[in-house]
């Protein structure tokens, strides 16, 4: 063996070893927050008019999403996916909180959330509050939201918004992001890993 080959050989083994490790499927399907962050606590009002505090959910996985009930497509699609997630989780769904925070408090009153969420599941939580209560929550989770006036629409305006689902583990640590369109099976996979 030429001297350069002998020098190269351990490196080659190392590269092959790393390549083998890299070919294993990643533990999580969603985007991992690295490093993970303590999920910023908040208290808002749920669809029954009761206060809902994030930190009180420890022991459960929290799926956190920001949207609005007049959303024509993205929000209903996400909530439809969540319904599938809950069904596929079976008994484990009791250890998951599905939390929908409005980006449209003007129209998404307690009553409106109370009408809307049960269309998907009686167990889903819808949260609203004053703009002053909501704004720090948007900031903590870097939620984009922008009213878009639509003269041609009976709705008057739409709201462009972040459509990511934030995944918080049972210790209250924000661990993952699930992008819009992630299949229910992938979210179930990730939730089950966090419940172990
Ligand atoms: Ni939406």
mmCIF file of C-alpha atoms and ligand atoms in Angstrom:
data_model
loop_
_atom_site.group_PDB
_atom_site.id
_atom_site.type_symbol
_atom_site.label_atom_id
_atom_site.label_comp_id
_atom_site.label_asym_id
_atom_site.label_seq_id
_atom_site.Cartn_x
_atom_site.Cartn_y
_atom_site.Cartn_z
ATOM 1 C CA UNK A 1 0.000 0.000 0.000
ATOM 2 C CA UNK A 2 1.392 3.374 -0.926
ATOM 3 C CA UNK A 3 2.000 5.649 2.012
ATOM 4 C CA UNK A 4 -0.777 8.077 0.989
ATOM 5 C CA UNK A 5 -3.256 5.221 0.793
ATOM 6 C CA UNK A 6 -2.331 4.053 4.315
ATOM 7 C CA UNK A 7 -2.933 7.582 5.549
ATOM 8 C CA UNK A 8 -6.224 7.777 3.730
ATOM 9 C CA UNK A 9 -7.539 4.396 4.860
ATOM 10 C CA UNK A 10 -8.753 5.350 8.384
ATOM 11 C CA UNK A 11 -10.418 8.427 6.934
ATOM 12 C CA UNK A 12 -12.149 6.313 4.322
ATOM 13 C CA UNK A 13 -13.500 4.019 7.033
ATOM 14 C CA UNK A 14 -14.708 7.020 8.993
ATOM 15 C CA UNK A 15 -16.498 8.430 5.954
ATOM 16 C CA UNK A 16 -18.168 5.086 5.212
ATOM 17 C CA UNK A 17 -19.221 4.789 8.862
ATOM 18 C CA UNK A 18 -20.736 8.265 8.849
ATOM 19 C CA UNK A 19 -22.471 7.594 5.538
ATOM 20 C CA UNK A 20 -24.027 4.440 7.030
ATOM 21 C CA UNK A 21 -25.245 6.391 10.059
ATOM 22 C CA UNK A 22 -26.590 9.153 7.861
ATOM 23 C CA UNK A 23 -28.667 6.703 5.878
ATOM 24 C CA UNK A 24 -30.746 5.772 8.911
ATOM 25 C CA UNK A 25 -34.178 7.397 8.842
ATOM 26 C CA UNK A 26 -34.249 10.568 10.949
ATOM 27 C CA UNK A 27 -35.878 10.119 14.333
ATOM 28 C CA UNK A 28 -38.450 12.831 13.686
ATOM 29 C CA UNK A 29 -40.366 13.586 10.474
ATOM 30 C CA UNK A 30 -40.826 17.255 11.388
ATOM 31 C CA UNK A 31 -38.180 19.975 11.618
ATOM 32 C CA UNK A 32 -36.272 19.656 14.900
ATOM 33 C CA UNK A 33 -35.610 22.840 16.866
ATOM 34 C CA UNK A 34 -31.923 22.741 17.651
ATOM 35 C CA UNK A 35 -31.508 23.592 20.433
ATOM 36 C CA UNK A 36 -35.045 23.037 21.713
ATOM 37 C CA UNK A 37 -36.664 25.991 23.508
ATOM 38 C CA UNK A 38 -38.817 26.312 26.579
ATOM 39 C CA UNK A 39 -42.258 27.041 25.136
ATOM 40 C CA UNK A 40 -43.266 30.549 26.189
ATOM 41 C CA UNK A 41 -46.225 30.331 28.549
ATOM 42 C CA UNK A 42 -49.462 32.205 27.894
ATOM 43 C CA UNK A 43 -53.027 32.339 29.123
ATOM 44 C CA UNK A 44 -55.858 33.012 26.655
ATOM 45 C CA UNK A 45 -59.608 32.345 26.621
ATOM 46 C CA UNK A 46 -60.964 29.083 25.225
ATOM 47 C CA UNK A 47 -64.151 28.427 23.242
ATOM 48 C CA UNK A 48 -66.126 27.864 26.450
ATOM 49 C CA UNK A 49 -65.023 31.212 27.895
ATOM 50 C CA UNK A 50 -62.581 29.620 30.368
ATOM 51 C CA UNK A 51 -58.915 30.598 30.739
ATOM 52 C CA UNK A 52 -56.449 28.206 29.102
ATOM 53 C CA UNK A 53 -52.823 28.249 30.256
ATOM 54 C CA UNK A 54 -50.135 26.547 28.198
ATOM 55 C CA UNK A 55 -47.990 25.529 31.184
ATOM 56 C CA UNK A 56 -50.966 23.729 32.746
ATOM 57 C CA UNK A 57 -50.819 21.264 29.821
ATOM 58 C CA UNK A 58 -47.500 19.723 30.897
ATOM 59 C CA UNK A 59 -47.704 15.942 30.788
ATOM 60 C CA UNK A 60 -49.324 16.193 27.351
ATOM 61 C CA UNK A 61 -47.932 16.872 23.912
ATOM 62 C CA UNK A 62 -49.322 20.175 22.611
ATOM 63 C CA UNK A 63 -49.925 20.791 18.908
ATOM 64 C CA UNK A 64 -50.126 24.576 18.590
ATOM 65 C CA UNK A 65 -51.414 26.324 15.463
ATOM 66 C CA UNK A 66 -52.336 29.894 14.604
ATOM 67 C CA UNK A 67 -55.196 30.538 12.182
ATOM 68 C CA UNK A 68 -58.739 31.869 11.858
ATOM 69 C CA UNK A 69 -62.178 30.409 11.401
ATOM 70 C CA UNK A 70 -63.007 32.321 8.185
ATOM 71 C CA UNK A 71 -59.866 30.899 6.516
ATOM 72 C CA UNK A 72 -61.035 29.437 3.200
ATOM 73 C CA UNK A 73 -58.540 26.610 2.829
ATOM 74 C CA UNK A 74 -55.357 26.298 4.881
ATOM 75 C CA UNK A 75 -56.886 26.217 8.376
ATOM 76 C CA UNK A 76 -59.701 23.775 7.578
ATOM 77 C CA UNK A 77 -57.151 21.534 5.873
ATOM 78 C CA UNK A 78 -54.881 21.581 8.932
ATOM 79 C CA UNK A 79 -57.766 20.907 11.315
ATOM 80 C CA UNK A 80 -58.905 18.068 9.046
ATOM 81 C CA UNK A 81 -55.406 16.602 9.297
ATOM 82 C CA UNK A 82 -55.510 17.000 13.101
ATOM 83 C CA UNK A 83 -58.796 15.086 13.160
ATOM 84 C CA UNK A 84 -57.016 12.222 11.382
ATOM 85 C CA UNK A 85 -54.096 12.525 13.814
ATOM 86 C CA UNK A 86 -56.456 12.204 16.788
ATOM 87 C CA UNK A 87 -58.180 9.197 15.220
ATOM 88 C CA UNK A 88 -54.888 7.458 14.416
ATOM 89 C CA UNK A 89 -53.522 8.099 17.913
ATOM 90 C CA UNK A 90 -56.483 6.261 19.435
ATOM 91 C CA UNK A 91 -56.136 6.140 23.230
ATOM 92 C CA UNK A 92 -52.910 8.210 23.068
ATOM 93 C CA UNK A 93 -54.965 11.200 21.847
ATOM 94 C CA UNK A 94 -55.993 11.721 25.482
ATOM 95 C CA UNK A 95 -52.371 12.818 26.095
ATOM 96 C CA UNK A 96 -52.359 15.354 23.264
ATOM 97 C CA UNK A 97 -53.809 18.888 23.283
ATOM 98 C CA UNK A 98 -54.822 20.285 19.911
ATOM 99 C CA UNK A 99 -54.703 24.074 20.289
ATOM 100 C CA UNK A 100 -55.888 26.572 17.648
ATOM 101 C CA UNK A 101 -55.067 30.224 18.424
ATOM 102 C CA UNK A 102 -56.871 32.837 16.358
ATOM 103 C CA UNK A 103 -55.036 35.464 14.308
ATOM 104 C CA UNK A 104 -58.429 37.170 13.771
ATOM 105 C CA UNK A 105 -59.759 38.079 17.249
ATOM 106 C CA UNK A 106 -62.097 40.658 15.725
ATOM 107 C CA UNK A 107 -64.260 37.904 14.220
ATOM 108 C CA UNK A 108 -63.115 34.877 16.225
ATOM 109 C CA UNK A 109 -65.017 35.476 19.422
ATOM 110 C CA UNK A 110 -65.491 32.792 22.079
ATOM 111 C CA UNK A 111 -68.882 32.030 20.495
ATOM 112 C CA UNK A 112 -67.479 31.754 16.976
ATOM 113 C CA UNK A 113 -64.694 29.405 18.125
ATOM 114 C CA UNK A 114 -67.348 27.407 20.005
ATOM 115 C CA UNK A 115 -69.261 26.922 16.755
ATOM 116 C CA UNK A 116 -66.199 26.190 14.625
ATOM 117 C CA UNK A 117 -63.922 23.793 16.521
ATOM 118 C CA UNK A 118 -66.583 21.086 17.099
ATOM 119 C CA UNK A 119 -66.948 20.818 13.307
ATOM 120 C CA UNK A 120 -63.599 19.006 13.541
ATOM 121 C CA UNK A 121 -63.504 17.611 17.080
ATOM 122 C CA UNK A 122 -65.169 18.341 20.405
ATOM 123 C CA UNK A 123 -61.709 17.916 21.978
ATOM 124 C CA UNK A 124 -59.930 20.649 20.006
ATOM 125 C CA UNK A 125 -59.221 23.872 21.890
ATOM 126 C CA UNK A 126 -59.840 27.259 20.255
ATOM 127 C CA UNK A 127 -58.250 30.314 21.855
ATOM 128 C CA UNK A 128 -58.904 34.012 21.549
ATOM 129 C CA UNK A 129 -58.248 37.148 23.521
ATOM 130 C CA UNK A 130 -57.701 40.855 23.178
ATOM 131 C CA UNK A 131 -55.110 41.999 20.622
ATOM 132 C CA UNK A 132 -52.979 43.027 23.643
ATOM 133 C CA UNK A 133 -53.125 39.470 25.020
ATOM 134 C CA UNK A 134 -52.535 37.815 21.656
ATOM 135 C CA UNK A 135 -49.699 39.934 20.275
ATOM 136 C CA UNK A 136 -47.013 38.699 22.739
ATOM 137 C CA UNK A 137 -47.996 35.111 21.915
ATOM 138 C CA UNK A 138 -47.583 35.766 18.184
ATOM 139 C CA UNK A 139 -44.208 37.317 18.906
ATOM 140 C CA UNK A 140 -43.044 34.445 21.130
ATOM 141 C CA UNK A 141 -43.738 31.933 18.348
ATOM 142 C CA UNK A 142 -42.715 34.231 15.478
ATOM 143 C CA UNK A 143 -46.181 34.049 13.920
ATOM 144 C CA UNK A 144 -46.691 36.118 10.796
ATOM 145 C CA UNK A 145 -50.205 37.520 10.368
ATOM 146 C CA UNK A 146 -51.376 40.216 7.992
ATOM 147 C CA UNK A 147 -54.889 41.354 7.120
ATOM 148 C CA UNK A 148 -55.562 41.442 3.383
ATOM 149 C CA UNK A 149 -58.535 43.557 2.326
ATOM 150 C CA UNK A 150 -60.704 41.909 -0.298
ATOM 151 C CA UNK A 151 -63.279 44.233 -1.843
ATOM 152 C CA UNK A 152 -64.571 41.357 -3.981
ATOM 153 C CA UNK A 153 -65.140 39.064 -1.024
ATOM 154 C CA UNK A 154 -68.209 38.880 1.213
ATOM 155 C CA UNK A 155 -65.756 38.239 4.032
ATOM 156 C CA UNK A 156 -64.307 41.746 3.677
ATOM 157 C CA UNK A 157 -60.806 40.605 4.524
ATOM 158 C CA UNK A 158 -58.596 37.555 4.674
ATOM 159 C CA UNK A 159 -55.626 37.068 6.968
ATOM 160 C CA UNK A 160 -52.330 35.800 5.611
ATOM 161 C CA UNK A 161 -50.671 33.812 8.362
ATOM 162 C CA UNK A 162 -48.027 31.305 9.326
ATOM 163 C CA UNK A 163 -49.433 27.822 8.755
ATOM 164 C CA UNK A 164 -46.902 25.795 10.718
ATOM 165 C CA UNK A 165 -47.863 23.503 13.597
ATOM 166 C CA UNK A 166 -45.632 23.930 16.660
ATOM 167 C CA UNK A 167 -45.029 20.742 18.660
ATOM 168 C CA UNK A 168 -44.405 21.030 22.400
ATOM 169 C CA UNK A 169 -43.358 17.974 24.403
ATOM 170 C CA UNK A 170 -44.788 16.868 27.787
ATOM 171 C CA UNK A 171 -42.101 18.821 29.684
ATOM 172 C CA UNK A 172 -43.210 22.101 28.057
ATOM 173 C CA UNK A 173 -40.281 22.194 25.639
ATOM 174 C CA UNK A 174 -40.890 23.344 22.093
ATOM 175 C CA UNK A 175 -39.267 20.575 20.029
ATOM 176 C CA UNK A 176 -40.581 20.482 16.461
ATOM 177 C CA UNK A 177 -42.185 22.343 13.587
ATOM 178 C CA UNK A 178 -44.564 20.518 11.269
ATOM 179 C CA UNK A 179 -44.966 22.400 8.018
ATOM 180 C CA UNK A 180 -48.337 22.900 6.328
ATOM 181 C CA UNK A 181 -49.307 19.784 4.391
ATOM 182 C CA UNK A 182 -47.442 17.307 6.622
ATOM 183 C CA UNK A 183 -49.410 14.046 6.420
ATOM 184 C CA UNK A 184 -51.267 12.882 9.537
ATOM 185 C CA UNK A 185 -49.127 9.727 9.662
ATOM 186 C CA UNK A 186 -45.938 11.796 10.052
ATOM 187 C CA UNK A 187 -47.404 13.911 12.854
ATOM 188 C CA UNK A 188 -48.634 10.751 14.616
ATOM 189 C CA UNK A 189 -45.129 9.286 14.333
ATOM 190 C CA UNK A 190 -43.565 12.360 15.917
ATOM 191 C CA UNK A 191 -46.178 12.682 18.664
ATOM 192 C CA UNK A 192 -45.724 9.026 19.607
ATOM 193 C CA UNK A 193 -41.944 9.531 19.906
ATOM 194 C CA UNK A 194 -42.544 12.479 22.255
ATOM 195 C CA UNK A 195 -45.042 10.499 24.356
ATOM 196 C CA UNK A 196 -42.512 7.699 25.026
HETATM 197 NI NI1 LIG B 1 -55.743 29.844 7.588
#
